[in-house]
Amino acid sequence: MRKADRVETPAAPHRVLMAVEDADVLDVPATALAHRLRGAATSVPGRLLRGRWLGHPLHPLAVTVPIGAWLCSALFDLLPGQEEAARRLVATGLLAAPAAVLLGLFDYADLDERQRRVGLAHAAGNAVAIALFGASYTARTRGRVARGRVLGALGLAVTSAGGALGGHLAYAQGAGFFRWQSR
């Protein structure tokens, strides 16, 4: 049998991502959210916030700050005497997250049905991650550093899952690709 004739089964993580695409149970809330956001997303400020002027969505750029801050906080958690640096990095991610959320919501209005399912799961996962990092910051501020580290590690794991959904949305489903380019 030639390689071209073989049908390869997708890897388990990809099968999970594809299952989210097929989760029609998400259609009612996903469609309702898209309809609520459509007017704001098509307004002049909405087009600016979506990156039309750049020819590229802004959400992927904005997510690098909270993700980077939270990843660095986990690295500082591994170094002795760096508790304050880790706490500040968690705070930096929390301060940057609302911009990433807002920009993602503006992009959401343009998604098709299957993309909205993945987008809703992406948003929900990242909301959980933000809550975990908020709890991590609170624990660290109250001197419960070990608890803050555990909550931060959980937040980073959930952020990774949310990021995988966002990557699937962009790269496997093509959300936002060639939206404004003229050819």
N, CA, C and O atoms as a DFTB+ gen file, in Angstrom:
732 C
 N C O
     1  1       0.854      -1.184       0.000
     2  2       0.000       0.000       0.000
     3  2       0.891       1.236       0.000
     4  3       1.816       1.355       0.804
     5  1       0.595       2.149      -0.915
     6  2       1.354       3.385      -0.991
     7  2       0.975       4.303       0.170
     8  3      -0.133       4.229       0.700
     9  1       1.913       5.170       0.555
    10  2       1.674       6.114       1.651
    11  2       0.448       6.984       1.361
    12  3      -0.320       7.282       2.275
    13  1       0.257       7.387       0.130
    14  2      -0.878       8.241      -0.240
    15  2      -2.203       7.514      -0.089
    16  3      -3.241       8.158       0.061
    17  1      -2.192       6.181      -0.124
    18  2      -3.421       5.405      -0.006
    19  2      -3.834       5.158       1.445
    20  3      -4.984       4.814       1.720
    21  1      -2.890       5.338       2.367
    22  2      -3.194       5.108       3.786
    23  2      -3.971       6.274       4.370
    24  3      -3.696       7.436       4.073
    25  1      -4.935       5.948       5.197
    26  2      -5.670       6.981       5.914
    27  2      -5.139       6.983       7.341
    28  3      -5.263       5.996       8.068
    29  1      -4.549       8.101       7.727
    30  2      -3.986       8.185       9.069
    31  2      -5.038       8.692      10.045
    32  3      -5.795       9.615       9.742
    33  1      -5.071       8.087      11.199
    34  2      -5.954       8.531      12.263
    35  2      -5.305       9.719      12.952
    36  3      -4.131       9.656      13.316
    37  1      -6.051      10.798      13.137
    38  2      -5.459      11.958      13.821
    39  2      -5.010      11.583      15.239
    40  3      -5.569      10.685      15.869
    41  1      -4.006      12.281      15.710
    42  2      -3.507      12.071      17.076
    43  2      -4.618      12.385      18.074
    44  3      -5.540      13.145      17.775
    45  1      -4.520      11.798      19.249
    46  2      -5.555      11.959      20.282
    47  2      -5.854      13.424      20.602
    48  3      -7.028      13.788      20.682
    49  1      -4.839      14.287      20.792
    50  2      -5.177      15.685      21.079
    51  2      -5.982      16.337      19.953
    52  3      -6.883      17.136      20.211
    53  1      -5.654      15.995      18.710
    54  2      -6.397      16.579      17.589
    55  2      -7.832      16.045      17.555
    56  3      -8.761      16.772      17.205
    57  1      -8.005      14.789      17.916
    58  2      -9.369      14.226      17.971
    59  2     -10.206      14.957      19.016
    60  3     -11.399      15.179      18.810
    61  1      -9.589      15.331      20.135
    62  2     -10.315      16.094      21.163
    63  2     -10.716      17.463      20.615
    64  3     -11.849      17.904      20.805
    65  1      -9.792      18.127      19.939
    66  2     -10.093      19.431      19.359
    67  2     -11.197      19.322      18.316
    68  3     -12.073      20.184      18.248
    69  1     -11.162      18.279      17.512
    70  2     -12.203      18.084      16.502
    71  2     -13.550      17.782      17.162
    72  3     -14.596      18.159      16.633
    73  1     -13.533      17.106      18.309
    74  2     -14.782      16.817      19.013
    75  2     -15.455      18.102      19.477
    76  3     -16.683      18.181      19.507
    77  1     -14.666      19.108      19.838
    78  2     -15.248      20.400      20.224
    79  2     -15.953      21.019      19.022
    80  3     -17.025      21.606      19.168
    81  1     -15.359      20.893      17.833
    82  2     -16.002      21.395      16.615
    83  2     -17.371      20.752      16.408
    84  3     -18.296      21.401      15.920
    85  1     -17.501      19.482      16.777
    86  2     -18.731      18.723      16.554
    87  2     -19.750      18.873      17.678
    88  3     -20.853      18.335      17.575
    89  1     -19.411      19.585      18.742
    90  2     -20.276      19.689      19.926
    91  2     -21.425      20.663      19.670
    92  3     -21.370      21.826      20.072
    93  1     -22.468      20.172      18.994
    94  2     -23.590      21.054      18.664
    95  2     -24.368      21.511      19.896
    96  3     -25.218      22.394      19.790
    97  1     -24.096      20.933      21.047
    98  2     -24.703      21.390      22.290
    99  2     -24.278      22.833      22.608
   100  3     -24.946      23.532      23.371
   101  1     -23.172      23.261      22.019
   102  2     -22.670      24.625      22.237
   103  2     -23.327      25.657      21.314
   104  3     -23.092      26.855      21.472
   105  1     -24.138      25.215      20.361
   106  2     -24.664      26.132      19.346
   107  2     -25.532      27.252      19.908
   108  3     -25.399      28.397      19.477
   109  1     -26.408      26.957      20.849
   110  2     -27.304      28.002      21.363
   111  2     -26.512      29.117      22.050
   112  3     -26.676      30.279      21.678
   113  1     -25.657      28.813      23.039
   114  2     -24.915      29.920      23.654
   115  2     -23.908      30.559      22.695
   116  3     -23.685      31.769      22.747
   117  1     -23.300      29.754      21.822
   118  2     -22.308      30.293      20.893
   119  2     -22.940      31.258      19.897
   120  3     -22.371      32.306      19.595
   121  1     -24.111      30.903      19.390
   122  2     -24.809      31.776      18.440
   123  2     -25.324      33.027      19.130
   124  3     -25.238      34.125      18.580
   125  1     -25.858      32.866      20.329
   126  2     -26.357      34.032      21.071
   127  2     -25.234      35.033      21.330
   128  3     -25.433      36.239      21.186
   129  1     -24.073      34.548      21.705
   130  2     -22.935      35.441      21.949
   131  2     -22.522      36.152      20.666
   132  3     -22.260      37.354      20.681
   133  1     -22.463      35.421      19.561
   134  2     -22.072      36.037      18.281
   135  2     -23.049      37.141      17.891
   136  3     -22.632      38.204      17.430
   137  1     -24.344      36.897      18.073
   138  2     -25.342      37.918      17.719
   139  2     -25.211      39.158      18.598
   140  3     -25.371      40.280      18.116
   141  1     -24.923      38.965      19.868
   142  2     -24.759      40.113      20.773
   143  2     -23.530      40.944      20.426
   144  3     -23.516      42.158      20.634
   145  1     -22.515      40.299      19.905
   146  2     -21.255      40.990      19.613
   147  2     -21.201      41.584      18.210
   148  3     -20.368      42.450      17.943
   149  1     -22.064      41.140      17.321
   150  2     -21.966      41.530      15.911
   151  2     -22.007      43.040      15.709
   152  3     -21.190      43.571      14.956
   153  1     -22.922      43.743      16.348
   154  2     -23.017      45.195      16.165
   155  2     -21.752      45.909      16.598
   156  3     -21.250      46.779      15.885
   157  1     -21.237      45.549      17.755
   158  2     -20.013      46.187      18.250
   159  2     -18.819      45.853      17.359
   160  3     -17.961      46.704      17.125
   161  1     -18.763      44.634      16.868
   162  2     -17.619      44.204      16.053
   163  2     -17.594      44.890      14.701
   164  3     -16.519      45.078      14.131
   165  1     -18.750      45.270      14.173
   166  2     -18.791      45.910      12.852
   167  2     -18.759      47.432      12.933
   168  3     -18.731      48.107      11.904
   169  1     -18.762      47.969      14.136
   170  2     -18.679      49.421      14.295
   171  2     -17.264      49.898      13.954
   172  3     -16.345      49.092      13.810
   173  1     -17.105      51.214      13.829
   174  2     -15.777      51.765      13.536
   175  2     -14.776      51.381      14.638
   176  3     -13.691      50.891      14.323
   177  1     -15.112      51.590      15.926
   178  2     -14.164      51.148      16.959
   179  2     -13.928      49.636      16.916
   180  3     -12.815      49.169      17.160
   181  1     -14.971      48.883      16.609
   182  2     -14.823      47.436      16.523
   183  2     -13.860      47.021      15.429
   184  3     -13.034      46.130      15.628
   185  1     -13.963      47.661      14.278
   186  2     -13.038      47.348      13.183
   187  2     -11.598      47.711      13.568
   188  3     -10.655      47.005      13.212
   189  1     -11.445      48.805      14.288
   190  2     -10.104      49.181      14.758
   191  2      -9.562      48.143      15.732
   192  3      -8.411      47.719      15.629
   193  1     -10.408      47.739      16.682
   194  2      -9.980      46.778      17.696
   195  2      -9.769      45.377      17.125
   196  3      -9.059      44.565      17.718
   197  1     -10.372      45.096      15.996
   198  2     -10.176      43.793      15.363
   199  2      -8.927      43.776      14.496
   200  3      -8.489      42.706      14.073
   201  1      -8.340      44.947      14.221
   202  2      -7.092      45.000      13.486
   203  2      -7.240      45.211      11.997
   204  3      -6.310      44.951      11.233
   205  1      -8.401      45.679      11.578
   206  2      -8.601      45.887      10.134
   207  2      -7.523      46.797       9.547
   208  3      -7.056      46.566       8.432
   209  1      -7.137      47.808      10.277
   210  2      -6.127      48.762       9.818
   211  2      -4.772      48.096       9.602
   212  3      -3.952      48.575       8.819
   213  1      -4.543      46.981      10.307
   214  2      -3.286      46.248      10.213
   215  2      -3.361      45.120       9.186
   216  3      -2.339      44.640       8.695
   217  1      -4.595      44.705       8.871
   218  2      -4.772      43.564       7.984
   219  2      -4.524      42.249       8.685
   220  3      -4.257      41.233       8.043
   221  1      -4.614      42.267      10.011
   222  2      -4.304      41.092      10.832
   223  2      -5.058      41.236      12.148
   224  3      -5.056      42.322      12.727
   225  1      -5.698      40.185      12.637
   226  2      -6.370      40.278      13.931
   227  2      -5.382      40.659      15.044
   228  3      -4.231      40.223      15.029
   229  1      -5.831      41.467      16.000
   230  2      -4.983      41.900      17.108
   231  2      -4.968      40.903      18.277
   232  3      -4.021      40.878      19.063
   233  1      -6.003      40.101      18.383
   234  2      -6.093      39.160      19.504
   235  2      -4.855      38.265      19.628
   236  3      -4.338      38.120      20.736
   237  1      -4.357      37.659      18.545
   238  2      -3.163      36.810      18.688
   239  2      -1.946      37.572      19.200
   240  3      -1.093      36.995      19.875
   241  1      -1.859      38.843      18.890
   242  2      -0.748      39.645      19.403
   243  2      -0.912      39.919      20.899
   244  3       0.052      39.864      21.663
   245  1      -2.141      40.213      21.298
   246  2      -2.400      40.594      22.690
   247  2      -2.238      39.432      23.666
   248  3      -1.873      39.650      24.822
   249  1      -2.499      38.214      23.228
   250  2      -2.419      37.084      24.159
   251  2      -0.985      36.764      24.577
   252  3      -0.764      36.068      25.568
   253  1      -0.015      37.271      23.821
   254  2       1.372      36.944      24.163
   255  2       1.790      37.531      25.505
   256  3       2.652      36.969      26.181
   257  1       1.194      38.654      25.901
   258  2       1.598      39.279      27.166
   259  2       1.153      38.454      28.374
   260  3       1.996      38.090      29.193
   261  1      -0.158      38.140      28.520
   262  2      -0.507      37.327      29.695
   263  2       0.134      35.942      29.671
   264  3       0.597      35.457      30.704
   265  1       0.166      35.305      28.508
   266  2       0.772      33.968      28.440
   267  2       2.251      34.040      28.812
   268  3       2.740      33.223      29.592
   269  1       2.949      35.002      28.262
   270  2       4.375      35.144      28.576
   271  2       4.626      35.450      30.038
   272  3       5.536      34.892      30.650
   273  1       3.813      36.345      30.603
   274  2       3.973      36.696      32.020
   275  2       3.722      35.481      32.907
   276  3       4.471      35.226      33.850
   277  1       2.667      34.736      32.599
   278  2       2.333      33.578      33.432
   279  2       3.352      32.458      33.271
   280  3       3.673      31.777      34.245
   281  1       3.858      32.257      32.083
   282  2       4.901      31.255      31.885
   283  2       6.163      31.645      32.650
   284  3       6.789      30.802      33.293
   285  1       6.533      32.912      32.582
   286  2       7.716      33.386      33.328
   287  2       7.503      33.284      34.837
   288  3       8.443      33.003      35.580
   289  1       6.267      33.511      35.292
   290  2       6.009      33.374      36.733
   291  2       6.269      31.948      37.179
   292  3       6.797      31.718      38.268
   293  1       5.897      30.981      36.335
   294  2       6.153      29.573      36.677
   295  2       7.658      29.294      36.726
   296  3       8.119      28.527      37.571
   297  1       8.413      29.907      35.834
   298  2       9.869      29.732      35.867
   299  2      10.469      30.353      37.122
   300  3      11.347      29.761      37.749
   301  1      10.003      31.537      37.489
   302  2      10.492      32.175      38.720
   303  2      10.091      31.382      39.961
   304  3      10.793      31.407      40.973
   305  1       8.962      30.679      39.882
   306  2       8.567      29.825      41.002
   307  2       9.570      28.714      41.255
   308  3       9.639      28.182      42.363
   309  1      10.341      28.360      40.253
   310  2      11.342      27.307      40.395
   311  2      12.652      27.811      40.986
   312  3      13.512      27.014      41.360
   313  1      12.807      29.127      41.073
   314  2      14.046      29.719      41.577
   315  2      13.870      30.171      43.024
   316  3      12.881      30.827      43.348
   317  1      14.800      29.834      43.881
   318  2      14.681      30.258      45.282
   319  2      14.775      31.779      45.405
   320  3      15.570      32.425      44.722
   321  1      13.951      32.330      46.286
   322  2      13.979      33.759      46.581
   323  2      13.331      34.643      45.531
   324  3      13.504      35.861      45.573
   325  1      12.594      34.076      44.597
   326  2      11.982      34.862      43.526
   327  2      10.458      34.933      43.642
   328  3       9.758      35.119      42.647
   329  1       9.956      34.784      44.868
   330  2       8.511      34.790      45.088
   331  2       7.865      36.104      44.655
   332  3       6.786      36.105      44.063
   333  1       8.528      37.218      44.952
   334  2       7.960      38.529      44.607
   335  2       7.943      38.735      43.094
   336  3       6.979      39.276      42.553
   337  1       8.987      38.314      42.421
   338  2       9.014      38.434      40.956
   339  2       7.901      37.597      40.336
   340  3       7.230      38.042      39.405
   341  1       7.708      36.385      40.851
   342  2       6.644      35.522      40.332
   343  2       5.274      36.150      40.578
   344  3       4.413      36.124      39.699
   345  1       5.069      36.713      41.766
   346  2       3.783      37.353      42.091
   347  2       3.520      38.527      41.151
   348  3       2.402      38.703      40.668
   349  1       4.549      39.323      40.897
   350  2       4.384      40.474      39.994
   351  2       4.098      40.039      38.566
   352  3       3.333      40.695      37.859
   353  1       4.694      38.960      38.144
   354  2       4.414      38.451      36.801
   355  2       2.983      37.925      36.692
   356  3       2.331      38.108      35.664
   357  1       2.498      37.279      37.737
   358  2       1.090      36.859      37.742
   359  2       0.197      38.090      37.609
   360  3      -0.765      38.084      36.842
   361  1       0.518      39.147      38.360
   362  2      -0.262      40.387      38.287
   363  2      -0.187      41.008      36.892
   364  3      -1.193      41.499      36.380
   365  1       0.976      40.992      36.283
   366  2       1.140      41.534      34.934
   367  2       0.220      40.803      33.953
   368  3      -0.447      41.434      33.133
   369  1       0.189      39.499      34.036
   370  2      -0.701      38.717      33.176
   371  2      -2.155      39.053      33.412
   372  3      -2.938      39.160      32.469
   373  1      -2.519      39.220      34.681
   374  2      -3.910      39.568      35.001
   375  2      -4.281      40.953      34.482
   376  3      -5.412      41.176      34.051
   377  1      -3.337      41.874      34.522
   378  2      -3.613      43.222      34.007
   379  2      -3.722      43.240      32.483
   380  3      -4.467      44.048      31.926
   381  1      -2.992      42.363      31.809
   382  2      -3.014      42.321      30.346
   383  2      -4.154      41.472      29.789
   384  3      -4.549      41.650      28.637
   385  1      -4.677      40.562      30.581
   386  2      -5.696      39.630      30.089
   387  2      -6.969      40.315      29.576
   388  3      -7.493      39.884      28.549
   389  1      -7.492      41.355      30.231
   390  2      -8.732      41.958      29.713
   391  2      -8.622      42.462      28.271
   392  3      -9.584      42.361      27.510
   393  1      -7.482      42.994      27.895
   394  2      -7.308      43.450      26.502
   395  2      -7.385      42.259      25.543
   396  3      -8.024      42.346      24.494
   397  1      -6.741      41.161      25.898
   398  2      -6.785      39.968      25.051
   399  2      -8.209      39.430      24.938
   400  3      -8.643      39.011      23.865
   401  1      -8.927      39.447      26.055
   402  2     -10.323      38.982      26.059
   403  2     -11.173      39.877      25.156
   404  3     -11.921      39.384      24.312
   405  1     -11.056      41.169      25.333
   406  2     -11.848      42.116      24.539
   407  2     -11.587      41.938      23.045
   408  3     -12.528      41.883      22.252
   409  1     -10.334      41.851      22.664
   410  2      -9.990      41.685      21.254
   411  2     -10.502      40.354      20.704
   412  3     -10.939      40.280      19.556
   413  1     -10.447      39.314      21.515
   414  2     -10.982      38.019      21.093
   415  2     -12.485      38.055      20.898
   416  3     -13.012      37.437      19.973
   417  1     -13.173      38.774      21.765
   418  2     -14.628      38.883      21.625
   419  2     -15.010      39.608      20.345
   420  3     -15.991      39.240      19.698
   421  1     -14.258      40.624      19.972
   422  2     -14.550      41.323      18.724
   423  2     -14.349      40.406      17.519
   424  3     -15.093      40.506      16.544
   425  1     -13.369      39.523      17.567
   426  2     -13.145      38.581      16.471
   427  2     -14.226      37.501      16.420
   428  3     -14.518      36.970      15.348
   429  1     -14.810      37.179      17.550
   430  2     -15.769      36.081      17.665
   431  2     -16.989      36.265      16.762
   432  3     -17.530      35.288      16.244
   433  1     -17.418      37.502      16.574
   434  2     -18.636      37.768      15.816
   435  2     -18.554      37.282      14.376
   436  3     -19.592      37.013      13.773
   437  1     -17.371      37.159      13.808
   438  2     -17.195      36.747      12.403
   439  2     -17.084      35.237      12.201
   440  3     -16.963      34.780      11.064
   441  1     -17.120      34.472      13.256
   442  2     -16.880      33.038      13.129
   443  2     -18.094      32.303      12.586
   444  3     -19.234      32.720      12.791
   445  1     -17.833      31.197      11.888
   446  2     -18.942      30.357      11.443
   447  2     -19.347      29.424      12.592
   448  3     -18.766      29.481      13.676
   449  1     -20.333      28.577      12.353
   450  2     -20.910      27.749      13.421
   451  2     -19.870      26.862      14.115
   452  3     -19.792      26.857      15.343
   453  1     -19.083      26.124      13.356
   454  2     -18.096      25.221      13.946
   455  2     -16.987      26.000      14.646
   456  3     -16.494      25.572      15.690
   457  1     -16.595      27.126      14.087
   458  2     -15.585      27.971      14.716
   459  2     -16.121      28.567      16.013
   460  3     -15.379      28.690      16.987
   461  1     -17.401      28.938      16.040
   462  2     -17.981      29.494      17.278
   463  2     -17.948      28.478      18.406
   464  3     -17.725      28.841      19.561
   465  1     -18.165      27.219      18.088
   466  2     -18.109      26.177      19.123
   467  2     -16.718      26.149      19.762
   468  3     -16.580      26.155      20.985
   469  1     -15.708      26.118      18.922
   470  2     -14.333      26.094      19.423
   471  2     -14.012      27.409      20.128
   472  3     -13.363      27.409      21.174
   473  1     -14.461      28.530      19.562
   474  2     -14.221      29.836      20.171
   475  2     -14.839      29.955      21.556
   476  3     -14.240      30.531      22.464
   477  1     -16.048      29.406      21.713
   478  2     -16.701      29.449      23.024
   479  2     -15.932      28.608      24.039
   480  3     -15.736      29.033      25.178
   481  1     -15.496      27.420      23.631
   482  2     -14.709      26.577      24.538
   483  2     -13.368      27.240      24.856
   484  3     -12.897      27.168      25.991
   485  1     -12.757      27.882      23.869
   486  2     -11.512      28.628      24.058
   487  2     -11.713      29.739      25.093
   488  3     -10.916      29.888      26.019
   489  1     -12.776      30.507      24.926
   490  2     -13.058      31.608      25.856
   491  2     -13.345      31.090      27.264
   492  3     -12.860      31.647      28.248
   493  1     -14.130      30.029      27.351
   494  2     -14.471      29.471      28.672
   495  2     -13.218      28.952      29.380
   496  3     -13.031      29.192      30.572
   497  1     -12.369      28.244      28.647
   498  2     -11.133      27.740      29.242
   499  2     -10.249      28.868      29.730
   500  3      -9.673      28.789      30.815
   501  1     -10.141      29.917      28.932
   502  2      -9.301      31.039      29.333
   503  2      -9.909      31.823      30.492
   504  3      -9.177      32.403      31.293
   505  1     -11.233      31.849      30.592
   506  2     -11.871      32.483      31.761
   507  2     -11.516      31.711      33.034
   508  3     -11.248      32.311      34.075
   509  1     -11.515      30.393      32.945
   510  2     -11.116      29.565      34.096
   511  2      -9.647      29.832      34.439
   512  3      -9.294      29.949      35.613
   513  1      -8.799      29.927      33.420
   514  2      -7.376      30.197      33.653
   515  2      -7.181      31.540      34.349
   516  3      -6.387      31.644      35.284
   517  1      -7.897      32.562      33.902
   518  2      -7.792      33.885      34.532
   519  2      -8.236      33.811      35.991
   520  3      -7.617      34.421      36.862
   521  1      -9.308      33.065      36.257
   522  2      -9.770      32.909      37.644
   523  2      -8.711      32.199      38.491
   524  3      -8.473      32.582      39.636
   525  1      -8.082      31.176      37.934
   526  2      -7.034      30.464      38.672
   527  2      -5.837      31.375      38.955
   528  3      -5.275      31.336      40.050
   529  1      -5.447      32.189      37.981
   530  2      -4.341      33.116      38.220
   531  2      -4.747      34.220      39.199
   532  3      -3.916      34.702      39.968
   533  1      -6.009      34.617      39.175
   534  2      -6.488      35.578      40.176
   535  2      -6.389      34.993      41.577
   536  3      -5.966      35.668      42.515
   537  1      -6.786      33.727      41.710
   538  2      -6.673      33.056      43.007
   539  2      -5.210      32.864      43.389
   540  3      -4.857      32.959      44.564
   541  1      -4.356      32.593      42.400
   542  2      -2.927      32.461      42.657
   543  2      -2.359      33.771      43.192
   544  3      -1.607      33.779      44.166
   545  1      -2.723      34.870      42.553
   546  2      -2.237      36.177      42.991
   547  2      -2.704      36.474      44.422
   548  3      -1.927      36.945      45.253
   549  1      -3.964      36.197      44.692
   550  2      -4.505      36.434      46.036
   551  2      -3.760      35.603      47.071
   552  3      -3.393      36.112      48.129
   553  1      -3.538      34.334      46.772
   554  2      -2.821      33.461      47.718
   555  2      -1.399      33.966      47.946
   556  3      -0.929      33.998      49.083
   557  1      -0.722      34.356      46.892
   558  2       0.646      34.849      47.011
   559  2       0.687      36.132      47.831
   560  3       1.586      36.315      48.652
   561  1      -0.273      37.014      47.616
   562  2      -0.326      38.282      48.346
   563  2      -0.574      38.052      49.833
   564  3      -0.106      38.825      50.670
   565  1      -1.299      37.008      50.158
   566  2      -1.597      36.688      51.566
   567  2      -0.539      35.802      52.204
   568  3      -0.728      35.301      53.313
   569  1       0.577      35.607      51.504
   570  2       1.671      34.832      52.074
   571  2       1.551      33.335      51.884
   572  3       2.366      32.583      52.418
   573  1       0.574      32.891      51.151
   574  2       0.392      31.462      50.893
   575  2       1.051      31.114      49.553
   576  3       0.382      30.780      48.574
   577  1       2.356      31.201      49.545
   578  2       3.129      31.068      48.310
   579  2       2.956      29.683      47.698
   580  3       2.778      29.565      46.486
   581  1       3.005      28.642      48.510
   582  2       2.873      27.281      47.964
   583  2       1.522      27.114      47.284
   584  3       1.444      26.550      46.192
   585  1       0.470      27.592      47.910
   586  2      -0.864      27.522      47.305
   587  2      -0.900      28.340      46.012
   588  3      -1.482      27.912      45.015
   589  1      -0.279      29.508      46.038
   590  2      -0.217      30.343      44.842
   591  2       0.504      29.662      43.699
   592  3       0.115      29.795      42.538
   593  1       1.557      28.930      44.031
   594  2       2.302      28.195      42.996
   595  2       1.440      27.095      42.390
   596  3       1.426      26.913      41.173
   597  1       0.728      26.368      43.232
   598  2      -0.134      25.290      42.733
   599  2      -1.242      25.870      41.849
   600  3      -1.508      25.351      40.764
   601  1      -1.880      26.934      42.309
   602  2      -2.932      27.571      41.508
   603  2      -2.370      28.126      40.203
   604  3      -3.026      28.060      39.163
   605  1      -1.168      28.668      40.257
   606  2      -0.522      29.161      39.043
   607  2      -0.219      28.035      38.062
   608  3      -0.401      28.192      36.854
   609  1       0.242      26.904      38.580
   610  2       0.525      25.757      37.710
   611  2      -0.761      25.249      37.067
   612  3      -0.777      24.911      35.884
   613  1      -1.832      25.197      37.847
   614  2      -3.128      24.804      37.279
   615  2      -3.586      25.817      36.230
   616  3      -4.085      25.444      35.169
   617  1      -3.410      27.098      36.539
   618  2      -3.770      28.145      35.583
   619  2      -2.983      28.020      34.290
   620  3      -3.533      28.213      33.206
   621  1      -1.709      27.701      34.396
   622  2      -0.881      27.546      33.204
   623  2      -1.323      26.329      32.385
   624  3      -1.312      26.369      31.154
   625  1      -1.711      25.251      33.070
   626  2      -2.206      24.064      32.357
   627  2      -3.499      24.385      31.608
   628  3      -3.674      23.977      30.460
   629  1      -4.402      25.117      32.262
   630  2      -5.667      25.478      31.619
   631  2      -5.415      26.481      30.493
   632  3      -6.063      26.418      29.448
   633  1      -4.476      27.404      30.702
   634  2      -4.099      28.344      29.638
   635  2      -3.584      27.582      28.423
   636  3      -3.885      27.947      27.286
   637  1      -2.819      26.542      28.654
   638  2      -2.296      25.728      27.552
   639  2      -3.427      25.057      26.782
   640  3      -3.409      25.025      25.551
   641  1      -4.403      24.525      27.498
   642  2      -5.553      23.905      26.830
   643  2      -6.344      24.953      26.046
   644  3      -6.750      24.711      24.909
   645  1      -6.559      26.118      26.660
   646  2      -7.255      27.200      25.957
   647  2      -6.477      27.655      24.740
   648  3      -7.066      27.953      23.700
   649  1      -5.156      27.713      24.859
   650  2      -4.314      28.087      23.733
   651  2      -4.370      27.059      22.614
   652  3      -4.342      27.414      21.436
   653  1      -4.449      25.779      22.984
   654  2      -4.580      24.734      21.967
   655  2      -5.880      24.914      21.189
   656  3      -5.911      24.745      19.970
   657  1      -6.948      25.256      21.897
   658  2      -8.231      25.528      21.221
   659  2      -8.119      26.748      20.318
   660  3      -8.636      26.746      19.201
   661  1      -7.438      27.798      20.801
   662  2      -7.243      28.991      19.978
   663  2      -6.391      28.694      18.754
   664  3      -6.672      29.191      17.664
   665  1      -5.363      27.895      18.925
   666  2      -4.529      27.497      17.792
   667  2      -5.312      26.673      16.786
   668  3      -5.153      26.845      15.578
   669  1      -6.147      25.788      17.276
   670  2      -7.000      24.977      16.392
   671  2      -7.964      25.883      15.621
   672  3      -8.181      25.705      14.422
   673  1      -8.526      26.841      16.321
   674  2      -9.446      27.792      15.695
   675  2      -8.757      28.547      14.563
   676  3      -9.320      28.710      13.480
   677  1      -7.551      28.999      14.819
   678  2      -6.828      29.785      13.817
   679  2      -6.243      28.924      12.709
   680  3      -6.438      29.219      11.530
   681  1      -5.533      27.871      13.068
   682  2      -4.761      27.139      12.079
   683  2      -5.521      25.991      11.427
   684  3      -5.408      25.801      10.216
   685  1      -6.279      25.231      12.178
   686  2      -7.027      24.123      11.576
   687  2      -8.322      24.613      10.938
   688  3      -8.735      24.112       9.892
   689  1      -8.961      25.599      11.574
   690  2     -10.237      26.090      11.066
   691  2     -10.111      27.366      10.234
   692  3     -11.069      27.763       9.571
   693  1      -8.971      27.998      10.260
   694  2      -8.737      29.172       9.423
   695  2      -9.454      30.436       9.841
   696  3      -9.665      31.321       9.011
   697  1      -9.834      30.548      11.098
   698  2     -10.527      31.758      11.563
   699  2      -9.593      32.960      11.467
   700  3      -8.482      32.933      11.996
   701  1     -10.043      34.004      10.798
   702  2      -9.270      35.231      10.701
   703  2      -8.263      35.271       9.575
   704  3      -7.674      36.322       9.320
   705  1      -8.044      34.149       8.884
   706  2      -7.055      34.139       7.809
   707  2      -7.583      34.855       6.575
   708  3      -8.715      34.627       6.148
   709  1      -6.771      35.704       6.020
   710  2      -7.071      36.427       4.787
   711  2      -8.397      37.171       4.863
   712  3      -9.109      37.284       3.866
   713  1      -8.722      37.672       6.036
   714  2      -9.993      38.361       6.219
   715  2     -10.035      39.674       5.439
   716  3     -11.055      39.993       4.827
   717  1      -8.951      40.430       5.451
   718  2      -8.993      41.764       4.847
   719  2      -8.003      41.949       3.716
   720  3      -7.978      43.007       3.088
   721  1      -7.202      40.963       3.449
   722  2      -6.219      41.125       2.393
   723  2      -6.936      41.188       1.049
   724  3      -7.884      40.444       0.798
   725  1      -6.472      42.080       0.201
   726  2      -7.024      42.138      -1.152
   727  2      -6.036      41.484      -2.089
   728  3      -4.829      41.701      -1.981
   729  1      -6.524      40.714      -2.974
   730  2      -5.650      40.005      -3.923
   731  2      -6.024      40.388      -5.327
   732  3      -5.415      39.907      -6.282
